[in-house]
XYZ file of C-alpha atoms in Angstrom:
613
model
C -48.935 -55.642 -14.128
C -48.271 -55.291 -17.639
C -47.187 -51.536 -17.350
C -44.604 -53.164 -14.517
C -43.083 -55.416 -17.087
C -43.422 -52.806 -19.833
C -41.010 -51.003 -17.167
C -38.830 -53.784 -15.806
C -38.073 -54.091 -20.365
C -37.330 -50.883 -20.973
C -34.647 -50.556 -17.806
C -33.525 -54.190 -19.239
C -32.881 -52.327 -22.555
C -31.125 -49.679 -21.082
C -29.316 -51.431 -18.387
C -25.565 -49.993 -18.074
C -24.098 -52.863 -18.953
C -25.932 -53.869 -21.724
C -25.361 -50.668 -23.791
C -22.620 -47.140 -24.318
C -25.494 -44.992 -25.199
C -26.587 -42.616 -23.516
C -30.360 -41.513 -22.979
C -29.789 -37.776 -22.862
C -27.811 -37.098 -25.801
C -30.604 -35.286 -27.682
C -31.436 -38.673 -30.073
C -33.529 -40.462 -27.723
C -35.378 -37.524 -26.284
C -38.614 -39.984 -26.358
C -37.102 -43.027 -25.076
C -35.693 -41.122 -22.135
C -38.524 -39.320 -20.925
C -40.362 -43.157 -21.157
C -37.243 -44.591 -19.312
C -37.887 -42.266 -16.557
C -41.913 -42.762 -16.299
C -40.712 -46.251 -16.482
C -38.815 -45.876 -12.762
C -41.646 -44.237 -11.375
C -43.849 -47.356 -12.616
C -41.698 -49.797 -10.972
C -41.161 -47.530 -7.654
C -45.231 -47.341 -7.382
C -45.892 -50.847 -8.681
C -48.211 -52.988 -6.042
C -45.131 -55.288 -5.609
C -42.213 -53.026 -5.157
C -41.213 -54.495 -2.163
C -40.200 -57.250 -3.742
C -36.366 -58.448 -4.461
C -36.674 -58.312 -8.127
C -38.397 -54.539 -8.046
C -35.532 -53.818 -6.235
C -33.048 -55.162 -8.473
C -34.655 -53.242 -11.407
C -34.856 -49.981 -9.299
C -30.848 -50.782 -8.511
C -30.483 -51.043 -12.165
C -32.357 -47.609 -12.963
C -30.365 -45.809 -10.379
C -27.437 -46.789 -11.820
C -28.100 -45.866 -15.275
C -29.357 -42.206 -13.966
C -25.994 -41.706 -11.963
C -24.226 -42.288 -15.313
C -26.606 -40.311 -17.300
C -26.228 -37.376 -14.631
C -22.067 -37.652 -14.565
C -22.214 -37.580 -18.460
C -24.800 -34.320 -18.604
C -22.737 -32.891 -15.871
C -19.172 -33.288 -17.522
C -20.341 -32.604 -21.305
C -23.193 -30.842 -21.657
C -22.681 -27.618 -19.292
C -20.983 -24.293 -20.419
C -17.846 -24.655 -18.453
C -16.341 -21.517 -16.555
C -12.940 -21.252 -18.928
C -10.491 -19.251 -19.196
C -12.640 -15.716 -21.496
C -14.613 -15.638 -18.647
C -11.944 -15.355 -16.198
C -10.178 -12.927 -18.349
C -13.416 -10.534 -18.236
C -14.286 -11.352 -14.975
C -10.922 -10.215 -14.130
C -10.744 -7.195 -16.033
C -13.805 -6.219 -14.415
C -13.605 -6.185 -10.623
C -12.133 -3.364 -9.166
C -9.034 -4.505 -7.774
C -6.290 -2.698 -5.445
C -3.597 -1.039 -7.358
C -0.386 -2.477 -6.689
C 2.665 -1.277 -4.464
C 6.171 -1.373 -4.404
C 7.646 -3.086 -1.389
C 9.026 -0.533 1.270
C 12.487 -2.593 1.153
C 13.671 -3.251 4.750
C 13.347 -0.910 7.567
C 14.348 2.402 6.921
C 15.651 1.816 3.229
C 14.903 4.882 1.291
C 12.168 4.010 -0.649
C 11.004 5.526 -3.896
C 10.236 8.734 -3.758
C 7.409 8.422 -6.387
C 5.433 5.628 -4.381
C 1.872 5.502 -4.288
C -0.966 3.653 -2.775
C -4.419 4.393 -3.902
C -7.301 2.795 -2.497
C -9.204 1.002 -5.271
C -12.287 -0.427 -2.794
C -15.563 1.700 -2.726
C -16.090 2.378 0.790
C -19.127 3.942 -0.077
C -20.698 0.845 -1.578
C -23.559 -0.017 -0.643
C -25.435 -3.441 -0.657
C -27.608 -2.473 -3.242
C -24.356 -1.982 -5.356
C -22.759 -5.243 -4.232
C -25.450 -7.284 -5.470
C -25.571 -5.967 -8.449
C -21.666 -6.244 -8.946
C -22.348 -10.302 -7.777
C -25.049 -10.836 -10.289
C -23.146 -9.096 -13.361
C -21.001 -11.816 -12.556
C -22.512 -14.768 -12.289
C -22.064 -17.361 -15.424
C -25.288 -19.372 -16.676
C -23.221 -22.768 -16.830
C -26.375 -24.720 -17.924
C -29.232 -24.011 -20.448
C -32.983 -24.351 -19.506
C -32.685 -27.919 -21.185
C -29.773 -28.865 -19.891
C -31.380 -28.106 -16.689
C -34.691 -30.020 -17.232
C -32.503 -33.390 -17.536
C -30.939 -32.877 -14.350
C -33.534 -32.005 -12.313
C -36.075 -35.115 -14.062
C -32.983 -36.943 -13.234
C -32.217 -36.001 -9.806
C -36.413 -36.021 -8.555
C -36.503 -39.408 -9.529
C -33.328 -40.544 -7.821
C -34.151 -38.679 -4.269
C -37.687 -40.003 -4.817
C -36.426 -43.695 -4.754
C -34.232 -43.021 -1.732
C -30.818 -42.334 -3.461
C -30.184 -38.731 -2.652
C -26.634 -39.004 -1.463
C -25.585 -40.903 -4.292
C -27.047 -38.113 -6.367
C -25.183 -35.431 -4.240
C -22.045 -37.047 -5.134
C -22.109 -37.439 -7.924
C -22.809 -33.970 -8.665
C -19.950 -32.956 -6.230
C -17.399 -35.037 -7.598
C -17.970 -33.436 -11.340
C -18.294 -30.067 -9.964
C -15.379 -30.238 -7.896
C -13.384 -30.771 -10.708
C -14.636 -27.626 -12.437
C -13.763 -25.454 -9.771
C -10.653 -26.855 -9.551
C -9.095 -26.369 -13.004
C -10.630 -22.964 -12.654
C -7.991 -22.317 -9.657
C -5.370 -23.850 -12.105
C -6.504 -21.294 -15.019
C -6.021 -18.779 -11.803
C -2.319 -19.804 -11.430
C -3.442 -21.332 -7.642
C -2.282 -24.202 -6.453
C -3.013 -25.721 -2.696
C -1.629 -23.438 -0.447
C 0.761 -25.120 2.619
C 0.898 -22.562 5.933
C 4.119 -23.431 6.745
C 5.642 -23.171 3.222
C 3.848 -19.301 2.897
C 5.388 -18.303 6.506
C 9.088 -19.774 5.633
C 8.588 -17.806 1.519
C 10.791 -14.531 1.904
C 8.666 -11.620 2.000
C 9.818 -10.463 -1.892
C 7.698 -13.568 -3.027
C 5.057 -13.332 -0.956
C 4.402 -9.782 -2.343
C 4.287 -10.907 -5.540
C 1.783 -13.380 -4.942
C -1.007 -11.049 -3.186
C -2.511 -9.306 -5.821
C -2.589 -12.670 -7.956
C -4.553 -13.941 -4.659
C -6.829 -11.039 -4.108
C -7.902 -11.205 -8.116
C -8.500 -15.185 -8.223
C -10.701 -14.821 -4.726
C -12.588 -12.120 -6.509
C -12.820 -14.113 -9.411
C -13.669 -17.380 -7.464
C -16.202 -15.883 -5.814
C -18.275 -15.127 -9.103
C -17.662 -18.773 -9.648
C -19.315 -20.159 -6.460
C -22.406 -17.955 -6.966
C -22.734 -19.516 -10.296
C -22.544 -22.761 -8.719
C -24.587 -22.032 -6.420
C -27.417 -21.119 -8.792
C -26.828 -23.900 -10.927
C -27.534 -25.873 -7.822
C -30.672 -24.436 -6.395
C -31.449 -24.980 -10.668
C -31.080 -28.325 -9.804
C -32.132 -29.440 -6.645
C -34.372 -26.487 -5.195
C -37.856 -28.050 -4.137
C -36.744 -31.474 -4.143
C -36.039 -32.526 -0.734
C -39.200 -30.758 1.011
C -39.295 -34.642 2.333
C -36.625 -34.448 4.637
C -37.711 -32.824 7.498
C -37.967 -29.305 8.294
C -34.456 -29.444 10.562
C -32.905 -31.220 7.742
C -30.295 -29.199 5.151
C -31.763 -28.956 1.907
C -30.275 -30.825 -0.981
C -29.378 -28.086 -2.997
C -27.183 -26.475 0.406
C -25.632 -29.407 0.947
C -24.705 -30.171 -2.675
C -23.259 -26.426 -2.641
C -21.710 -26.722 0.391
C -19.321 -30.133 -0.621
C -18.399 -28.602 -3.526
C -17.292 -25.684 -2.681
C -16.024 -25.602 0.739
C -13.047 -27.240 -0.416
C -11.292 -25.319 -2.817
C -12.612 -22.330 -0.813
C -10.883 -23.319 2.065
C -8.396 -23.711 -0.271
C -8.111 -20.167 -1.156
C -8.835 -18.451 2.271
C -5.605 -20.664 3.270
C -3.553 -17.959 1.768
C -4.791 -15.051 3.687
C -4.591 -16.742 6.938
C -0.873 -17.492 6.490
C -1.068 -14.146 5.853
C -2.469 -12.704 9.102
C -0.009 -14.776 10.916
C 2.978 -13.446 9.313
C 5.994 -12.046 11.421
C 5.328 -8.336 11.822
C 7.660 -5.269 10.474
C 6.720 -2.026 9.404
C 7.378 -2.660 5.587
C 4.147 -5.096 5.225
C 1.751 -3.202 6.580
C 0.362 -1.697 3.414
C -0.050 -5.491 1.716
C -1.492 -6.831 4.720
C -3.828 -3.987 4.368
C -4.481 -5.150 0.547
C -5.813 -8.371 2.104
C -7.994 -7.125 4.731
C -9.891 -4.656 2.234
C -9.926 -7.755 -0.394
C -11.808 -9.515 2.114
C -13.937 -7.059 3.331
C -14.846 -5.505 0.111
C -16.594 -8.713 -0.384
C -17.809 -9.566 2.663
C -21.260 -9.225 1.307
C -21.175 -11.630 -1.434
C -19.435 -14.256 0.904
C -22.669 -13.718 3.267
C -24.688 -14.260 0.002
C -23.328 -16.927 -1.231
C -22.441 -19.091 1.360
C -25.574 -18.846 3.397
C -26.872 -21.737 5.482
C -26.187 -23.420 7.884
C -23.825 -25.970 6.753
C -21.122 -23.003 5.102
C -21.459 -21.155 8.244
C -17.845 -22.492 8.816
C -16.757 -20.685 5.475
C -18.111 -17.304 6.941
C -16.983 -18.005 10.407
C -13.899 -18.655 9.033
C -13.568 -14.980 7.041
C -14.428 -13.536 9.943
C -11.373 -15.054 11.802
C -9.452 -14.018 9.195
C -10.466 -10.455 9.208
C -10.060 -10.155 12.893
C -6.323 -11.439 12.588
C -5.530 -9.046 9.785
C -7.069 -5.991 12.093
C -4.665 -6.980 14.933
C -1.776 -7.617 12.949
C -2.017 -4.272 11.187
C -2.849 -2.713 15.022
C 0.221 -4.116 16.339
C 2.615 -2.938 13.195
C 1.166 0.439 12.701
C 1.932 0.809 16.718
C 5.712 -1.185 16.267
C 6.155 1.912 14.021
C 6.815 4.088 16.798
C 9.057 1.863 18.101
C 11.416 1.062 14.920
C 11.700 5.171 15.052
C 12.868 5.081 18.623
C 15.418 1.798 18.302
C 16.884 3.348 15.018
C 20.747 4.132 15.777
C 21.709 7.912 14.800
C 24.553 8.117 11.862
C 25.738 11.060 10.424
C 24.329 11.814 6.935
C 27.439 13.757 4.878
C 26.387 17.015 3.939
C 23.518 17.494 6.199
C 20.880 16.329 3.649
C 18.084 14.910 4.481
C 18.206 11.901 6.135
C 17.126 8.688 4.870
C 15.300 7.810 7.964
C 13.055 11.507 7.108
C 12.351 10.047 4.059
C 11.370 6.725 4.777
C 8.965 8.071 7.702
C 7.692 10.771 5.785
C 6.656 8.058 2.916
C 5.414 6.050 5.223
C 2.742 8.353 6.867
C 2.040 9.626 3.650
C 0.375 6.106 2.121
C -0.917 5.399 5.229
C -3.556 8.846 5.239
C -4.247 7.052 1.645
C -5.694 4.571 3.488
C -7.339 7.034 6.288
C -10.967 5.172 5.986
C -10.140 1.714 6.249
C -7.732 1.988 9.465
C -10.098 4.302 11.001
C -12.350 1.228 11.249
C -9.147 -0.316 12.469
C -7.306 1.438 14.602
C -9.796 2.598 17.287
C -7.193 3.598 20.561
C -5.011 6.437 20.522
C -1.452 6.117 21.981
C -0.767 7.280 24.973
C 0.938 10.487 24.888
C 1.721 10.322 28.846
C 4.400 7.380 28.701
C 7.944 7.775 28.679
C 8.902 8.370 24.964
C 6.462 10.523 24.972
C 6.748 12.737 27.623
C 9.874 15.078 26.105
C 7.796 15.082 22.717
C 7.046 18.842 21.887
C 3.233 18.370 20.992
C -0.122 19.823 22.611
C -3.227 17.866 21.385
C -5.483 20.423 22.617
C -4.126 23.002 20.320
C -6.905 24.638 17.749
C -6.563 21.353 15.331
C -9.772 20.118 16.738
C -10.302 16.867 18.148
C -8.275 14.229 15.963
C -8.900 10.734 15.315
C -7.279 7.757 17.324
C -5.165 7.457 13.621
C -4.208 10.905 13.205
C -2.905 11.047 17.377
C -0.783 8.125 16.127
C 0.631 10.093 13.027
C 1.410 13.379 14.901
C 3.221 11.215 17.726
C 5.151 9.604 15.070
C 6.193 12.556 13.120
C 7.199 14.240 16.537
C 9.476 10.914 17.666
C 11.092 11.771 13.929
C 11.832 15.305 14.928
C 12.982 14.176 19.016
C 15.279 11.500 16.525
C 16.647 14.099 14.190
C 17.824 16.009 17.030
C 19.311 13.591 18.498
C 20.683 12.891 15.170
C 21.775 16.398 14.580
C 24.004 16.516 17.798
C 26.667 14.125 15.911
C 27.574 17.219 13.808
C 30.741 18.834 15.260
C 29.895 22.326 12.721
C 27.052 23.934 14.419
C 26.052 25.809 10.997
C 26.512 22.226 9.450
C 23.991 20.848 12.610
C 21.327 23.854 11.555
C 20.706 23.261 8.124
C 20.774 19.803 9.011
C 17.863 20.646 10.863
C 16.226 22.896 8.396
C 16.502 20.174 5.687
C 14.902 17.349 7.694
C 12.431 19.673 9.434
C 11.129 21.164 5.789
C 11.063 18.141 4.471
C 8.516 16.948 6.680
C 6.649 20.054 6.548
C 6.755 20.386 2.509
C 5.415 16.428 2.425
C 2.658 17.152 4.703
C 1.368 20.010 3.008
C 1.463 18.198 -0.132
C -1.357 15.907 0.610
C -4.235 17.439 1.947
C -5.579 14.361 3.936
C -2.754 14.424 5.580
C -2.161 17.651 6.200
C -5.835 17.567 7.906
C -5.213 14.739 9.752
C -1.379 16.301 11.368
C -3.212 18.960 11.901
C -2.505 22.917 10.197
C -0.969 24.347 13.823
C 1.353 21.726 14.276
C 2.939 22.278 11.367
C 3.208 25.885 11.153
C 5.050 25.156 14.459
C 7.110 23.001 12.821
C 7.644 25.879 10.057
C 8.714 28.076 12.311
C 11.038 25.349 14.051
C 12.825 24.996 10.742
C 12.762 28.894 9.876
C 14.837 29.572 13.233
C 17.055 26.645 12.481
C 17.701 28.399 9.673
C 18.235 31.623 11.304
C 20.682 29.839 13.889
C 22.609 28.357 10.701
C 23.255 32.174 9.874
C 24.500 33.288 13.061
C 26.811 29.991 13.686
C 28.394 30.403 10.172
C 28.141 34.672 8.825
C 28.450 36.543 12.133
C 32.019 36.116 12.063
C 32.430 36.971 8.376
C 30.527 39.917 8.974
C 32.675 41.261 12.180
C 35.515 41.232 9.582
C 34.111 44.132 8.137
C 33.046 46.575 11.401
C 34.629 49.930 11.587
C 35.892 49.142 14.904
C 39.841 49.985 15.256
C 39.607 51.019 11.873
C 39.815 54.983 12.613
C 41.985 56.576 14.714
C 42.736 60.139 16.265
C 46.819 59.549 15.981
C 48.520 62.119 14.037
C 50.927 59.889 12.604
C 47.493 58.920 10.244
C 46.502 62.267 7.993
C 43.562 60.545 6.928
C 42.594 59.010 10.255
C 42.233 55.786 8.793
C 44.797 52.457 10.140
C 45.875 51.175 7.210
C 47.427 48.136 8.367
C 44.260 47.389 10.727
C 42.007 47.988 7.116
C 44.307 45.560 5.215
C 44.218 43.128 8.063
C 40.393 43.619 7.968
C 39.692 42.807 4.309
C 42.399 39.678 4.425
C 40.153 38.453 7.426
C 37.489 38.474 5.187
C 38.470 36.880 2.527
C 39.576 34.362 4.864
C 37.153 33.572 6.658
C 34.573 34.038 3.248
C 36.592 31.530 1.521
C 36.598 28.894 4.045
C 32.938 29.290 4.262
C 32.669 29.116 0.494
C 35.409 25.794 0.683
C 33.299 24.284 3.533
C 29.517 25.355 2.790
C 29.403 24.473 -1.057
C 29.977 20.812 0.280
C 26.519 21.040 2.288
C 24.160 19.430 0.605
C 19.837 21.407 0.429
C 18.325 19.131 -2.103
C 15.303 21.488 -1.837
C 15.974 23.935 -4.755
C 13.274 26.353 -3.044
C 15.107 25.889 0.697
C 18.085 26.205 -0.941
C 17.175 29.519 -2.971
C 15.924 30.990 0.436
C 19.097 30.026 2.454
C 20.976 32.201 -0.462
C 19.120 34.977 -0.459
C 19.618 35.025 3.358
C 23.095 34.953 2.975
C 23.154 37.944 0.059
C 20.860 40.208 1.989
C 23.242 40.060 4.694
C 26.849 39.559 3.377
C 26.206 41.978 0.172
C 25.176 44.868 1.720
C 27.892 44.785 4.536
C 30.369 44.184 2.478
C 29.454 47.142 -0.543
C 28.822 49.582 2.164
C 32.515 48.280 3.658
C 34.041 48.683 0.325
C 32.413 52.027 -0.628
C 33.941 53.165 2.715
C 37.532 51.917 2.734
C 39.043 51.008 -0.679
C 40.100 54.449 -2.093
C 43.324 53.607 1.331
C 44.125 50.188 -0.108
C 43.770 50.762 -4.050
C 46.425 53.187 -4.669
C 49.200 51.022 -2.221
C 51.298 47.772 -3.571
C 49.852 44.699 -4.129
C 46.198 46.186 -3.610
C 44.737 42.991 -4.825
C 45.833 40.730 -2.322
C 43.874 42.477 0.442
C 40.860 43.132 -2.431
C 40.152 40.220 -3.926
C 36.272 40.163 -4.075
C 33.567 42.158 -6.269
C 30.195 41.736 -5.068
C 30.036 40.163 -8.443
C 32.006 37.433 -7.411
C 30.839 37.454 -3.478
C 27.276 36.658 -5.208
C 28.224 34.242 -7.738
C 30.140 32.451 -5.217
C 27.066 32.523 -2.864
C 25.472 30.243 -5.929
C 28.334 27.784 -5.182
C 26.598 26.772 -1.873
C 24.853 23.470 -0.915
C 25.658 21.877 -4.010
C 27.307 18.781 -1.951
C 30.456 19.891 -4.840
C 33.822 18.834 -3.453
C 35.925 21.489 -1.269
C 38.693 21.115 -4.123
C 35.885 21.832 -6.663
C 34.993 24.969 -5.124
C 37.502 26.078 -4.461
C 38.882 26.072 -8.052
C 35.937 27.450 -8.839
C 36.402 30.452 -6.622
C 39.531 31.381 -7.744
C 38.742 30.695 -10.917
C 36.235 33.899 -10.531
C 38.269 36.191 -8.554
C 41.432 36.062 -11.186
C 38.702 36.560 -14.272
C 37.756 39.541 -12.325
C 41.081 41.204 -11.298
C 41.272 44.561 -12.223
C 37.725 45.218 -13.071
C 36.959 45.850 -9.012
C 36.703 49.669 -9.913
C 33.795 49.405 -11.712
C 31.762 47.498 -9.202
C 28.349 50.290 -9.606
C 28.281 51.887 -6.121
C 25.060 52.718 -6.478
C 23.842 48.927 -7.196
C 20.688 48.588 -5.043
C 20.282 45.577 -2.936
C-alpha cells in the first residue's frame, strides 16, 4: 500500500499539468527511471481496478505521450539536408537525355543514352547498397527512453495512442525531407495536362528523391523495430506487430506520395519521343525493386509493393505499345523533297532513334517479348529474309530490322519526288549509307541488325551509286566517242571531220558544265561518300577525256578561235570535279568554273600526256 501511494506522489509530482519539465532531458535520469517503476506499481497494485488507479494510470499515460513526442521531435539525429546531398551523390542514377523534340525533328546528332542501372546486380549487392545507406537517427540512449517508454504504455493498454504519436512526429520528418527533395504532392491530372518539356525536366529530380527516399524509409524502419520490436508478442499471433504497423502509417503516405508521379507517368499519352524517359522510370523502379521488397515487408505495406508492381506493369505496356507505334509514325510520315538530296531528316531521326534504343538492349529484352509480324501488309513488300545467316534474332532486334527496312521502303518512296534521276541516286546513296555507316558504328547494334543485312544494304547503296553515274556521265562521255569523227572522203587529207570534232568538244563542254552548274548544288555531307563519288567520276571522265584530247587537238589548235571548242585541261576537269556536292549555289559554281578555265587559257599545251591516271 505504501509503495501505491509512494507511486500515486510521484505521478502527482509529475502530472502534465502541474509542471514544463520534462523527465528525459538528461537531469532527472533518476527521477525518471523511478517515475516509470512508479506506473508499473500502480498498474500491478491489488486495487488497480479501482477509479482512482485509473485516474493516476490516465495521468501517467499522459505524461509518457508528452515525454515520447518531446524525445521524438528533439532528441533524434534528423535526416537533413548533408545526408541527402551524399546520399544523392552516391546512388547510381540514369544519366540524363535530351528530349527527341517532336516526331521526326532532327535531333542532335551527338545524343546519348547510357544505361547507368547494374543489370548484373545481384541481391547480395543490393543489400549492401540499402544498408550503406541507412541513417542511425537515434543513439542507443535515445533508444532506451523510447522503448522504457513505449513497454510501459502498450503494457497498460495504450498502444495506439503510442503508435500515434510516434506517427504523427515521424510523419513530419519524412515530409520536410520530400521538401529538402524539391517534392511536393503530386496531382494526376495536373502531371497528364504539364507539357511534355516539363515533365522531362522533372524525372530525373523524381527518380533521385525515390532513391533517396527509399534510404530514408529503411532508416525508419529500423528505428522502429529499435523501438517497438518484442513489444506486442501480446497481441495475438494473427495480429500486425507494433513496430509494422507503426512503419506502415508513417510511411505509406508520403510513399504513396512519391509513386504518384510514376503512375501519371505510365498513363501518359503515347509518341515515339518519350519512350526513352518512360524507360528511365521503369529501370528506376526496378533497379530497386529489391529494397522496396525489403523494406516494406508485411502484411500491412503489401499495398505499397502491390502498388510498384502495377506501376511496373503499366510502364512495360506503355513502352510495348510506343516502341511498336514506331513503325507506324515511319509509315504515316508524308514524303517531301529534301533540296540537294542530303540526307533526310526523317534518316536521321530513325537512325538516332534505333541507335539509343540497342543502348538499352537488356532492359527491353525483358520487355518486349513478341516479334512483329513480318507477314502483314506493310510488311509484305519489305526486302528482308530473317532466315538469312544472322542467326536467330531477338523479338527486339526483328523489330529494329523491320523498322530500318520501312525507312528504306519510305526513302524510296521518298526518292521518286526527284524529277533528276542522278539527283534521285545519290539521294539514295546518302540516306542508304547513312544508315549503314550508323549501324556499323555501334557494335550492339550492328549485332542486333544483323552483319548480312547490312552488307545488303551496302551493296544497295554502292549500285545506287553506280546508277547515279550512268543517269548523269554516260552522256558526257558519248561526247567524246570517235564515232563520225573519221571519215574516208577525200575532201578531208587527214581523214579527220573537223566540224564534227569541234561540234564534239563544244558538246562536251556543254554538257560538263551543266553537270558541274547542276551537281555542285547536290549536297553528300559524308566527306568519305563524297570523296568516293569523286573519284568515280575522275576515273571515268579523266581518262576519256586525256585519251580524247591526246587524239584530236593537234586539228583544232592550229584553227581560229581554238579555245572556244578547248576550253578544259584535265587540270581544270579535276579541280572542277572538287566543286561537286558542296550544296554551293549554281551561280557560285559556275563563277567558279570559269574562273578556272580563263586562269588556264593558253597553258592547255602543256597538259603532261603522259600523266598516269
Amino acid at each position: 500500500m505504501e509503495a501505491t501511494t509512494a507511486a500515486q506522489n510521484l505521478i502527482l509530482r509529475w502530472d502534465i499539468v502541474a509542471t514544463n519539465e520534462n523527465l528525459f532531458d538528461g537531469e532527472h535520469r533518476a527521477e525518471a527511471e523511478r517515475y516509470l517503476r512508479a506506473v508499473k506499481d500502480i498498474r500491478q497494485s491489488e486495487s488497480s481496478s479501482t477509479t482512482s488507479v485509473g485516474i493516476f494510470l490516465e495521468m501517467a499515460m499522459n505524461r509518457l505521450k508528452a515525454e515520447f513526442r518531446k524525445i521524438l521531435v528533439t532528441r533524434l539525429d534528423e535526416v537533413d539536408s548533408d545526408f541527402l546531398e551524399s546520399s544523392l551523390s552516391s546512388i547510381s542514377l540514369s544519366s540524363s537525355v535530351n528530349g527527341l523534340g517532336d516526331s521526326f525533328s532532327v535531333p542532335d546528332p551527338g545524343i546519348s543514352v547510357r544505361n547507368s542501372f547494374d543489370d548484373d546486380v545481384d541481391d547480395e549487392e543490393e543489400e549492401d547498397i540499402y544498408r550503406i545507406f541507412e541513417k542511425e537517427l537515434a543513439t542507443l540512449d535515445v533508444v532506451d527512453d523510447l522503448r522504457s517508454i513505449a513497454k510501459k504504455m502498450i503494457a497498460s493498454d495504450h498502444s495506439q495512442e503510442c503508435c500515434q504519436v510516434y506517427c504523427d512526429a515521424r510523419k513530419d520528418s519524412i515530409h520536410n525531407c520530400l521538401q529538402l527533395l524539391g517534392i511536393t504532392k503530386f496531382d494526376l491530372d495536373e502531371i497528364l495536362h504539364k507539357p511534355w518539356e516539363t515533365v522531362v525536366v522533372m524525372i530525373p529530380q523524381w527518380i533521385h528523391a525515390f532513391k533517396v527516399c527509399l534510404r530514408v524509409f529503411s532508416s525508419e524502419k529500423r528505428l522502429c523495430d529499435l523501438i517497438f520490436d518484442g513489444l506486442d508478442c501480446d497481441r495475438g499471433s494473427n495480429s500486425m506487430s507494433l513496430s509494422e504497423q507503426s512503419f506502415a502509417e508513417t510511411a505509406k503516405g508520403p510513399c504513396y506520395q512519391l509513386l504518384r508521379f510514376a503512375e501519371a507517368i505510365s498513363t501518359v499519352e503515347k509518341s515515339s519521343e518519350k519512350l526513352f524517359k518512360i524507360i528511365h522510370i521503369y529501370q528506376a523502379l526496378r533497379s530497386v525493386l529489391p529494397d522496396v521488397e525489403t523494406i516494406f515487408c508485411g502484411p500491412y505495406c503489401s499495398s505499397i509493393n502491390s502498388q510498384v508492381s502495377e506501376i511496373l506493369s503499366q510502364l512495360k505496356e506503355i513502352i510495348r505499345e510506343i516502341f511498336s507505334e514506331f513503325a507506324n509514325d515511319i509509315q504515316r510520315y508524308s514524303e517531301n523533297l529534301i533540296p540537294g538530296g542530303t540526307v533526310h531528316p526523317i534518316t536521321q531521326y530513325v537512325m538516332n532513334y534505333i541507335n539509343l534504343i540497342s543502348e538499352y538492349k537488356i532492359v527491353l529484352s525483358d520487355i518486349i517479348i513478341s516479334a512483329p509480324s513480318m507477314n502483314d501488309d506493310a510488311s509484305s513488300n519489305l526486302e528482308v529474309n530473317l532466315d538469312d545467316d544472322d542467326g536467330e534474332r531477338s523479338p527486339v532486334a526483328v523489330h529494329l530490322v523491320r523498322i530500318v527496312a520501312l525507312l528504306v521502303a519510305k526513302l524510296d518512296s521518298t526518292s521518286d519526288l526527284y524529277k533528276d534521276p542522278g539527283l534521285k541516286q545519290i539521294f539514295i546513296t546518302n540516306n542508304i549509307h547513312y544508315v549503314v555507316k550508323k549501324v556499323k558504328a555501334t557494335p550492339v547494334l550492328l549485332e542486333m541488325i544483323g552483319r548480312n543485312y547490312i552488307r545488303r544494304l551496302t551493296g544497295r547503296y554502292r549500285s545506287a551509286a553506280t546508277n547515279y553515274h550512268r543517269a548523269t556521265w554516260v552522256g558526257v562521255l558519248n561526247c567524246l566517242r570517235d564515232e563520225g569523227i573519221r571519215t574516208k572522203s577525200s575532201t578531208f587529207s587527214s581523214g579527220i571531220s573537223k566540224t564534227t570534232l569541234r561540234e564534239r568538244f563544244k558538246s562536251f563542254n556543254a554538257a560538263f558544265e551543266e553537270s558541274h552548274k547542276t551537281q555542285a548544288s547536290w549536297i553528300v555531307p559524308d566527306d568519305g561518300l563524297k570523296e568516293e563519288l569523286k573519284i568515280m567520276i575522275s576515273e571515268r571522265l579523266l581518262p576519256a577525256y586525256l585519251s580524247f584530247f591526246g587524239r584530236y587537238h593537234q586539228f583544232i589548235e592550229n584553227g581560229r578561235n581554238s579555245h572556244l571548242y578547248i576550253k578544259y585541261t584535265v587540270d581544270t576537269l579535276e579541280k572542277a570535279i572538287q566543286d561537286f556536292f558542296g550544296g554551293g549555289s549554281s551561280s557560285n559554281s559556275t563563277h567558279s568554273l570559269s574562273h578556272g578555265v580563263t586562269q588556264r587559257r593558253g597553258k592547255f599545251f602543256n597538259l603532261g600526256i603522259t600523266r598516269s591516271f
